[in-house]
């Protein structure tokens, strides 16, 4: 049954990210379910594969990097190669190919804290993993 955990976490992350987009942008795209799910799962892996006492700010920094890299890869595929135009940051300063920008990386840094907390509590409540504790 342990093999289901990544799928459950992926589904929760994908669903929540689509909800965030619906509330903030008024729309989303099915590809954002995939990006959000992958980001949530990978952020949850940070303290599974590193020291358990890694300070929250470092988990948030790693989360921001993970999300930004996923956003760049997904953007190149869905926006540039497939031409779906799901998002376009080309009007924002410091953007790279219109797919990522520093402003959103800062936002991802903040959102990563929510993802870290949520992942830890889900793992504790659903699967009896170690109770979350944080070092800032």
GROMACS .gro file of N, CA and C in nm:
model
  408
    1UNK      N    1   0.082  -0.121   0.000
    1UNK     CA    2   0.000   0.000   0.000
    1UNK      C    3   0.086   0.127   0.000
    2UNK      N    4   0.212   0.113   0.038
    2UNK     CA    5   0.302   0.228   0.044
    2UNK      C    6   0.321   0.293  -0.094
    3UNK      N    7   0.307   0.217  -0.201
    3UNK     CA    8   0.324   0.269  -0.337
    3UNK      C    9   0.215   0.369  -0.374
    4UNK      N   10   0.103   0.368  -0.301
    4UNK     CA   11  -0.005   0.463  -0.328
    4UNK      C   12   0.025   0.604  -0.277
    5UNK      N   13   0.113   0.614  -0.180
    5UNK     CA   14   0.141   0.745  -0.118
    5UNK      C   15   0.182   0.851  -0.220
    6UNK      N   16   0.279   0.823  -0.308
    6UNK     CA   17   0.315   0.926  -0.406
    6UNK      C   18   0.198   0.969  -0.494
    7UNK      N   19   0.113   0.873  -0.531
    7UNK     CA   20  -0.003   0.907  -0.614
    7UNK      C   21  -0.103   0.995  -0.538
    8UNK      N   22  -0.124   0.963  -0.411
    8UNK     CA   23  -0.215   1.043  -0.330
    8UNK      C   24  -0.160   1.184  -0.312
    9UNK      N   25  -0.032   1.195  -0.280
    9UNK     CA   26   0.029   1.328  -0.263
    9UNK      C   27   0.028   1.406  -0.394
   10UNK      N   28   0.056   1.338  -0.504
   10UNK     CA   29   0.052   1.401  -0.636
   10UNK      C   30  -0.089   1.455  -0.663
   11UNK      N   31  -0.190   1.374  -0.638
   11UNK     CA   32  -0.329   1.415  -0.661
   11UNK      C   33  -0.370   1.533  -0.575
   12UNK      N   34  -0.332   1.530  -0.448
   12UNK     CA   35  -0.364   1.641  -0.358
   12UNK      C   36  -0.297   1.769  -0.407
   13UNK      N   37  -0.169   1.760  -0.440
   13UNK     CA   38  -0.096   1.878  -0.488
   13UNK      C   39  -0.152   1.933  -0.617
   14UNK      N   40  -0.184   1.845  -0.710
   14UNK     CA   41  -0.241   1.889  -0.837
   14UNK      C   42  -0.375   1.957  -0.819
   15UNK      N   43  -0.460   1.896  -0.738
   15UNK     CA   44  -0.592   1.952  -0.711
   15UNK      C   45  -0.582   2.089  -0.644
   16UNK      N   46  -0.497   2.098  -0.542
   16UNK     CA   47  -0.484   2.225  -0.471
   16UNK      C   48  -0.426   2.335  -0.559
   17UNK      N   49  -0.331   2.300  -0.646
   17UNK     CA   50  -0.274   2.403  -0.733
   17UNK      C   51  -0.377   2.454  -0.834
   18UNK      N   52  -0.458   2.365  -0.888
   18UNK     CA   53  -0.565   2.408  -0.979
   18UNK      C   54  -0.662   2.500  -0.904
   19UNK      N   55  -0.695   2.466  -0.779
   19UNK     CA   56  -0.782   2.554  -0.700
   19UNK      C   57  -0.719   2.692  -0.680
   20UNK      N   58  -0.590   2.695  -0.649
   20UNK     CA   59  -0.520   2.823  -0.631
   20UNK      C   60  -0.531   2.906  -0.759
   21UNK      N   61  -0.508   2.843  -0.873
   21UNK     CA   62  -0.517   2.916  -1.000
   21UNK      C   63  -0.660   2.965  -1.027
   22UNK      N   64  -0.759   2.882  -0.996
   22UNK     CA   65  -0.897   2.924  -1.018
   22UNK      C   66  -0.931   3.045  -0.932
   23UNK      N   67  -0.884   3.046  -0.807
   23UNK     CA   68  -0.912   3.160  -0.718
   23UNK      C   69  -0.833   3.284  -0.755
   24UNK      N   70  -0.711   3.268  -0.804
   24UNK     CA   71  -0.627   3.386  -0.831
   24UNK      C   72  -0.637   3.435  -0.975
   25UNK      N   73  -0.653   3.344  -1.070
   25UNK     CA   74  -0.657   3.384  -1.212
   25UNK      C   75  -0.795   3.368  -1.275
   26UNK      N   76  -0.881   3.292  -1.208
   26UNK     CA   77  -1.013   3.267  -1.262
   26UNK      C   78  -1.017   3.156  -1.365
   27UNK      N   79  -0.902   3.094  -1.389
   27UNK     CA   80  -0.895   2.984  -1.486
   27UNK      C   81  -0.770   2.900  -1.456
   28UNK      N   82  -0.770   2.780  -1.512
   28UNK     CA   83  -0.653   2.694  -1.503
   28UNK      C   84  -0.649   2.608  -1.628
   29UNK      N   85  -0.557   2.516  -1.632
   29UNK     CA   86  -0.540   2.427  -1.746
   29UNK      C   87  -0.504   2.291  -1.688
   30UNK      N   88  -0.546   2.184  -1.754
   30UNK     CA   89  -0.521   2.051  -1.699
   30UNK      C   90  -0.372   2.024  -1.678
   31UNK      N   91  -0.287   2.086  -1.757
   31UNK     CA   92  -0.143   2.065  -1.741
   31UNK      C   93  -0.094   2.118  -1.606
   32UNK      N   94  -0.166   2.214  -1.549
   32UNK     CA   95  -0.127   2.269  -1.419
   32UNK      C   96  -0.153   2.169  -1.307
   33UNK      N   97  -0.248   2.078  -1.328
   33UNK     CA   98  -0.267   1.968  -1.232
   33UNK      C   99  -0.141   1.884  -1.227
   34UNK      N  100  -0.083   1.856  -1.342
   34UNK     CA  101   0.039   1.774  -1.348
   34UNK      C  102   0.158   1.847  -1.285
   35UNK      N  103   0.174   1.974  -1.319
   35UNK     CA  104   0.285   2.052  -1.264
   35UNK      C  105   0.269   2.068  -1.113
   36UNK      N  106   0.150   2.103  -1.068
   36UNK     CA  107   0.124   2.120  -0.924
   36UNK      C  108   0.142   1.990  -0.847
   37UNK      N  109   0.096   1.880  -0.905
   37UNK     CA  110   0.112   1.751  -0.839
   37UNK      C  111   0.257   1.711  -0.826
   38UNK      N  112   0.332   1.729  -0.934
   38UNK     CA  113   0.474   1.694  -0.931
   38UNK      C  114   0.549   1.784  -0.833
   39UNK      N  115   0.518   1.913  -0.834
   39UNK     CA  116   0.585   2.006  -0.742
   39UNK      C  117   0.557   1.969  -0.597
   40UNK      N  118   0.432   1.941  -0.565
   40UNK     CA  119   0.395   1.906  -0.427
   40UNK      C  120   0.466   1.778  -0.384
   41UNK      N  121   0.466   1.678  -0.470
   41UNK     CA  122   0.533   1.553  -0.436
   41UNK      C  123   0.683   1.575  -0.415
   42UNK      N  124   0.747   1.647  -0.505
   42UNK     CA  125   0.893   1.668  -0.494
   42UNK      C  126   0.928   1.754  -0.372
   43UNK      N  127   0.847   1.853  -0.340
   43UNK     CA  128   0.872   1.932  -0.220
   43UNK      C  129   0.860   1.844  -0.096
   44UNK      N  130   0.764   1.753  -0.097
   44UNK     CA  131   0.751   1.659   0.014
   44UNK      C  132   0.871   1.567   0.028
   45UNK      N  133   0.938   1.541  -0.082
   45UNK     CA  134   1.056   1.454  -0.079
   45UNK      C  135   1.178   1.523  -0.018
   46UNK      N  136   1.174   1.655  -0.007
   46UNK     CA  137   1.291   1.728   0.044
   46UNK      C  138   1.335   1.673   0.179
   47UNK      N  139   1.240   1.665   0.274
   47UNK     CA  140   1.283   1.616   0.405
   47UNK      C  141   1.277   1.464   0.417
   48UNK      N  142   1.234   1.397   0.312
   48UNK     CA  143   1.241   1.251   0.309
   48UNK      C  144   1.381   1.206   0.269
   49UNK      N  145   1.449   1.288   0.189
   49UNK     CA  146   1.579   1.248   0.135
   49UNK      C  147   1.693   1.339   0.179
   50UNK      N  148   1.665   1.429   0.273
   50UNK     CA  149   1.771   1.513   0.332
   50UNK      C  150   1.759   1.499   0.483
   51UNK      N  151   1.834   1.579   0.555
   51UNK     CA  152   1.824   1.577   0.702
   51UNK      C  153   1.683   1.616   0.744
   52UNK      N  154   1.628   1.547   0.842
   52UNK     CA  155   1.494   1.576   0.891
   52UNK      C  156   1.487   1.712   0.959
   53UNK      N  157   1.600   1.763   1.005
   53UNK     CA  158   1.598   1.890   1.077
   53UNK      C  159   1.640   2.008   0.989
   54UNK      N  160   1.628   1.990   0.857
   54UNK     CA  161   1.664   2.098   0.765
   54UNK      C  162   1.575   2.219   0.793
   55UNK      N  163   1.636   2.334   0.812
   55UNK     CA  164   1.561   2.456   0.846
   55UNK      C  165   1.456   2.486   0.740
   56UNK      N  166   1.343   2.538   0.785
   56UNK     CA  167   1.231   2.568   0.695
   56UNK      C  168   1.274   2.658   0.580
   57UNK      N  169   1.356   2.758   0.606
   57UNK     CA  170   1.396   2.850   0.499
   57UNK      C  171   1.470   2.777   0.388
   58UNK      N  172   1.546   2.672   0.422
   58UNK     CA  173   1.617   2.596   0.319
   58UNK      C  174   1.522   2.504   0.244
   59UNK      N  175   1.421   2.451   0.314
   59UNK     CA  176   1.319   2.372   0.245
   59UNK      C  177   1.240   2.461   0.150
   60UNK      N  178   1.212   2.584   0.193
   60UNK     CA  179   1.140   2.678   0.108
   60UNK      C  180   1.224   2.717  -0.014
   61UNK      N  181   1.352   2.737   0.006
   61UNK     CA  182   1.441   2.771  -0.106
   61UNK      C  183   1.446   2.655  -0.205
   62UNK      N  184   1.459   2.533  -0.153
   62UNK     CA  185   1.461   2.416  -0.242
   62UNK      C  186   1.328   2.404  -0.315
   63UNK      N  187   1.217   2.430  -0.244
   63UNK     CA  188   1.086   2.425  -0.307
   63UNK      C  189   1.072   2.527  -0.419
   64UNK      N  190   1.121   2.647  -0.396
   64UNK     CA  191   1.115   2.752  -0.500
   64UNK      C  192   1.195   2.711  -0.622
   65UNK      N  193   1.310   2.649  -0.601
   65UNK     CA  194   1.392   2.602  -0.714
   65UNK      C  195   1.320   2.490  -0.788
   66UNK      N  196   1.263   2.396  -0.714
   66UNK     CA  197   1.189   2.285  -0.775
   66UNK      C  198   1.075   2.338  -0.862
   67UNK      N  199   0.993   2.426  -0.804
   67UNK     CA  200   0.877   2.478  -0.878
   67UNK      C  201   0.923   2.557  -1.000
   68UNK      N  202   1.024   2.641  -0.984
   68UNK     CA  203   1.072   2.722  -1.096
   68UNK      C  204   1.125   2.635  -1.208
   69UNK      N  205   1.200   2.530  -1.175
   69UNK     CA  206   1.251   2.439  -1.279
   69UNK      C  207   1.137   2.364  -1.347
   70UNK      N  208   1.040   2.316  -1.268
   70UNK     CA  209   0.924   2.249  -1.328
   70UNK      C  210   0.846   2.345  -1.418
   71UNK      N  211   0.832   2.469  -1.373
   71UNK     CA  212   0.761   2.569  -1.452
   71UNK      C  213   0.833   2.596  -1.584
   72UNK      N  214   0.966   2.602  -1.580
   72UNK     CA  215   1.043   2.624  -1.702
   72UNK      C  216   1.027   2.507  -1.798
   73UNK      N  217   1.042   2.386  -1.747
   73UNK     CA  218   1.029   2.266  -1.832
   73UNK      C  219   0.888   2.257  -1.890
   74UNK      N  220   0.787   2.272  -1.803
   74UNK     CA  221   0.648   2.265  -1.850
   74UNK      C  222   0.618   2.378  -1.948
   75UNK      N  223   0.669   2.498  -1.920
   75UNK     CA  224   0.645   2.612  -2.008
   75UNK      C  225   0.705   2.592  -2.146
   76UNK      N  226   0.825   2.538  -2.151
   76UNK     CA  227   0.887   2.510  -2.281
   76UNK      C  228   0.802   2.410  -2.359
   77UNK      N  229   0.752   2.309  -2.289
   77UNK     CA  230   0.672   2.206  -2.357
   77UNK      C  231   0.535   2.260  -2.397
   78UNK      N  232   0.456   2.309  -2.299
   78UNK     CA  233   0.317   2.344  -2.329
   78UNK      C  234   0.301   2.479  -2.399
   79UNK      N  235   0.387   2.574  -2.369
   79UNK     CA  236   0.371   2.707  -2.428
   79UNK      C  237   0.451   2.726  -2.556
   80UNK      N  238   0.576   2.682  -2.555
   80UNK     CA  239   0.662   2.708  -2.671
   80UNK      C  240   0.648   2.597  -2.776
   81UNK      N  241   0.665   2.472  -2.735
   81UNK     CA  242   0.660   2.362  -2.833
   81UNK      C  243   0.518   2.335  -2.880
   82UNK      N  244   0.424   2.318  -2.784
   82UNK     CA  245   0.286   2.286  -2.822
   82UNK      C  246   0.202   2.410  -2.854
   83UNK      N  247   0.247   2.527  -2.812
   83UNK     CA  248   0.176   2.651  -2.843
   83UNK      C  249   0.043   2.667  -2.773
   84UNK      N  250   0.027   2.610  -2.654
   84UNK     CA  251  -0.100   2.618  -2.583
   84UNK      C  252  -0.120   2.751  -2.510
   85UNK      N  253  -0.014   2.826  -2.491
   85UNK     CA  254  -0.023   2.959  -2.427
   85UNK      C  255  -0.096   2.957  -2.293
   86UNK      N  256  -0.054   2.866  -2.206
   86UNK     CA  257  -0.114   2.855  -2.074
   86UNK      C  258  -0.076   2.974  -1.987
   87UNK      N  259   0.047   3.021  -1.995
   87UNK     CA  260   0.091   3.143  -1.927
   87UNK      C  261   0.201   3.209  -2.008
   88UNK      N  262   0.224   3.337  -1.976
   88UNK     CA  263   0.326   3.413  -2.048
   88UNK      C  264   0.377   3.524  -1.956
   89UNK      N  265   0.501   3.512  -1.913
   89UNK     CA  266   0.563   3.612  -1.826
   89UNK      C  267   0.651   3.708  -1.904
   90UNK      N  268   0.639   3.711  -2.035
   90UNK     CA  269   0.730   3.793  -2.115
   90UNK      C  270   0.720   3.942  -2.086
   91UNK      N  271   0.612   3.987  -2.024
   91UNK     CA  272   0.599   4.128  -1.989
   91UNK      C  273   0.659   4.160  -1.853
   92UNK      N  274   0.709   4.060  -1.781
   92UNK     CA  275   0.767   4.082  -1.648
   92UNK      C  276   0.919   4.092  -1.657
   93UNK      N  277   0.978   4.181  -1.578
   93UNK     CA  278   1.123   4.198  -1.582
   93UNK      C  279   1.197   4.071  -1.537
   94UNK      N  280   1.307   4.043  -1.602
   94UNK     CA  281   1.391   3.930  -1.564
   94UNK      C  282   1.341   3.795  -1.609
   95UNK      N  283   1.240   3.792  -1.696
   95UNK     CA  284   1.183   3.664  -1.738
   95UNK      C  285   1.282   3.589  -1.828
   96UNK      N  286   1.266   3.457  -1.830
   96UNK     CA  287   1.345   3.372  -1.919
   96UNK      C  288   1.248   3.304  -2.014
   97UNK      N  289   1.256   3.338  -2.140
   97UNK     CA  290   1.170   3.282  -2.246
   97UNK      C  291   1.022   3.305  -2.220
   98UNK      N  292   0.989   3.396  -2.129
   98UNK     CA  293   0.849   3.421  -2.095
   98UNK      C  294   0.789   3.312  -2.008
   99UNK      N  295   0.870   3.218  -1.960
   99UNK     CA  296   0.819   3.103  -1.887
   99UNK      C  297   0.843   3.110  -1.736
  100UNK      N  298   0.952   3.171  -1.694
  100UNK     CA  299   0.980   3.190  -1.552
  100UNK      C  300   1.028   3.332  -1.531
  101UNK      N  301   1.016   3.379  -1.406
  101UNK     CA  302   1.063   3.513  -1.373
  101UNK      C  303   1.091   3.519  -1.223
  102UNK      N  304   1.175   3.614  -1.181
  102UNK     CA  305   1.211   3.623  -1.039
  102UNK      C  306   1.091   3.651  -0.947
  103UNK      N  307   0.995   3.728  -0.996
  103UNK     CA  308   0.879   3.762  -0.914
  103UNK      C  309   0.802   3.636  -0.873
  104UNK      N  310   0.784   3.544  -0.967
  104UNK     CA  311   0.712   3.422  -0.934
  104UNK      C  312   0.798   3.326  -0.853
  105UNK      N  313   0.929   3.330  -0.870
  105UNK     CA  314   1.016   3.247  -0.786
  105UNK      C  315   1.003   3.288  -0.640
  106UNK      N  316   0.989   3.418  -0.614
  106UNK     CA  317   0.965   3.465  -0.476
  106UNK      C  318   0.831   3.413  -0.426
  107UNK      N  319   0.729   3.419  -0.511
  107UNK     CA  320   0.598   3.365  -0.474
  107UNK      C  321   0.608   3.215  -0.446
  108UNK      N  322   0.683   3.142  -0.528
  108UNK     CA  323   0.699   2.997  -0.508
  108UNK      C  324   0.772   2.970  -0.376
  109UNK      N  325   0.866   3.056  -0.340
  109UNK     CA  326   0.936   3.043  -0.211
  109UNK      C  327   0.834   3.045  -0.098
  110UNK      N  328   0.742   3.141  -0.102
  110UNK     CA  329   0.640   3.152   0.003
  110UNK      C  330   0.542   3.036  -0.002
  111UNK      N  331   0.498   2.999  -0.120
  111UNK     CA  332   0.403   2.889  -0.135
  111UNK      C  333   0.465   2.757  -0.091
  112UNK      N  334   0.595   2.745  -0.103
  112UNK     CA  335   0.663   2.622  -0.062
  112UNK      C  336   0.646   2.594   0.087
  113UNK      N  337   0.638   2.698   0.169
  113UNK     CA  338   0.616   2.678   0.313
  113UNK      C  339   0.484   2.605   0.336
  114UNK      N  340   0.381   2.647   0.264
  114UNK     CA  341   0.250   2.582   0.275
  114UNK      C  342   0.261   2.436   0.232
  115UNK      N  343   0.331   2.412   0.122
  115UNK     CA  344   0.346   2.275   0.072
  115UNK      C  345   0.422   2.187   0.171
  116UNK      N  346   0.529   2.240   0.230
  116UNK     CA  347   0.607   2.163   0.328
  116UNK      C  348   0.519   2.127   0.446
  117UNK      N  349   0.450   2.225   0.504
  117UNK     CA  350   0.362   2.200   0.618
  117UNK      C  351   0.255   2.098   0.582
  118UNK      N  352   0.186   2.120   0.473
  118UNK     CA  353   0.076   2.033   0.434
  118UNK      C  354   0.124   1.890   0.410
  119UNK      N  355   0.234   1.874   0.338
  119UNK     CA  356   0.288   1.741   0.313
  119UNK      C  357   0.324   1.671   0.444
  120UNK      N  358   0.391   1.742   0.534
  120UNK     CA  359   0.430   1.682   0.661
  120UNK      C  360   0.309   1.637   0.742
  121UNK      N  361   0.207   1.722   0.749
  121UNK     CA  362   0.088   1.687   0.827
  121UNK      C  363   0.009   1.575   0.762
  122UNK      N  364   0.001   1.573   0.632
  122UNK     CA  365  -0.066   1.461   0.563
  122UNK      C  366   0.006   1.331   0.594
  123UNK      N  367   0.139   1.331   0.583
  123UNK     CA  368   0.217   1.210   0.610
  123UNK      C  369   0.200   1.164   0.756
  124UNK      N  370   0.191   1.259   0.848
  124UNK     CA  371   0.175   1.224   0.988
  124UNK      C  372   0.033   1.171   1.015
  125UNK      N  373  -0.068   1.243   0.966
  125UNK     CA  374  -0.207   1.206   0.994
  125UNK      C  375  -0.251   1.079   0.921
  126UNK      N  376  -0.215   1.065   0.794
  126UNK     CA  377  -0.262   0.950   0.716
  126UNK      C  378  -0.177   0.825   0.734
  127UNK      N  379  -0.047   0.844   0.751
  127UNK     CA  380   0.042   0.728   0.748
  127UNK      C  381   0.127   0.712   0.872
  128UNK      N  382   0.101   0.792   0.974
  128UNK     CA  383   0.171   0.777   1.100
  128UNK      C  384   0.321   0.805   1.096
  129UNK      N  385   0.363   0.884   0.998
  129UNK     CA  386   0.504   0.920   0.993
  129UNK      C  387   0.536   1.015   1.107
  130UNK      N  388   0.661   1.050   1.123
  130UNK     CA  389   0.706   1.135   1.232
  130UNK      C  390   0.625   1.264   1.240
  131UNK      N  391   0.586   1.299   1.364
  131UNK     CA  392   0.510   1.423   1.384
  131UNK      C  393   0.595   1.542   1.338
  132UNK      N  394   0.535   1.632   1.261
  132UNK     CA  395   0.612   1.746   1.210
  132UNK      C  396   0.665   1.836   1.321
  133UNK      N  397   0.788   1.879   1.303
  133UNK     CA  398   0.847   1.982   1.389
  133UNK      C  399   0.941   2.062   1.299
  134UNK      N  400   0.953   2.188   1.329
  134UNK     CA  401   1.023   2.276   1.236
  134UNK      C  402   1.130   2.359   1.304
  135UNK      N  403   1.234   2.386   1.228
  135UNK     CA  404   1.343   2.473   1.270
  135UNK      C  405   1.348   2.586   1.168
  136UNK      N  406   1.346   2.707   1.216
  136UNK     CA  407   1.344   2.820   1.125
  136UNK      C  408   1.482   2.880   1.115
   0.00000   0.00000   0.00000
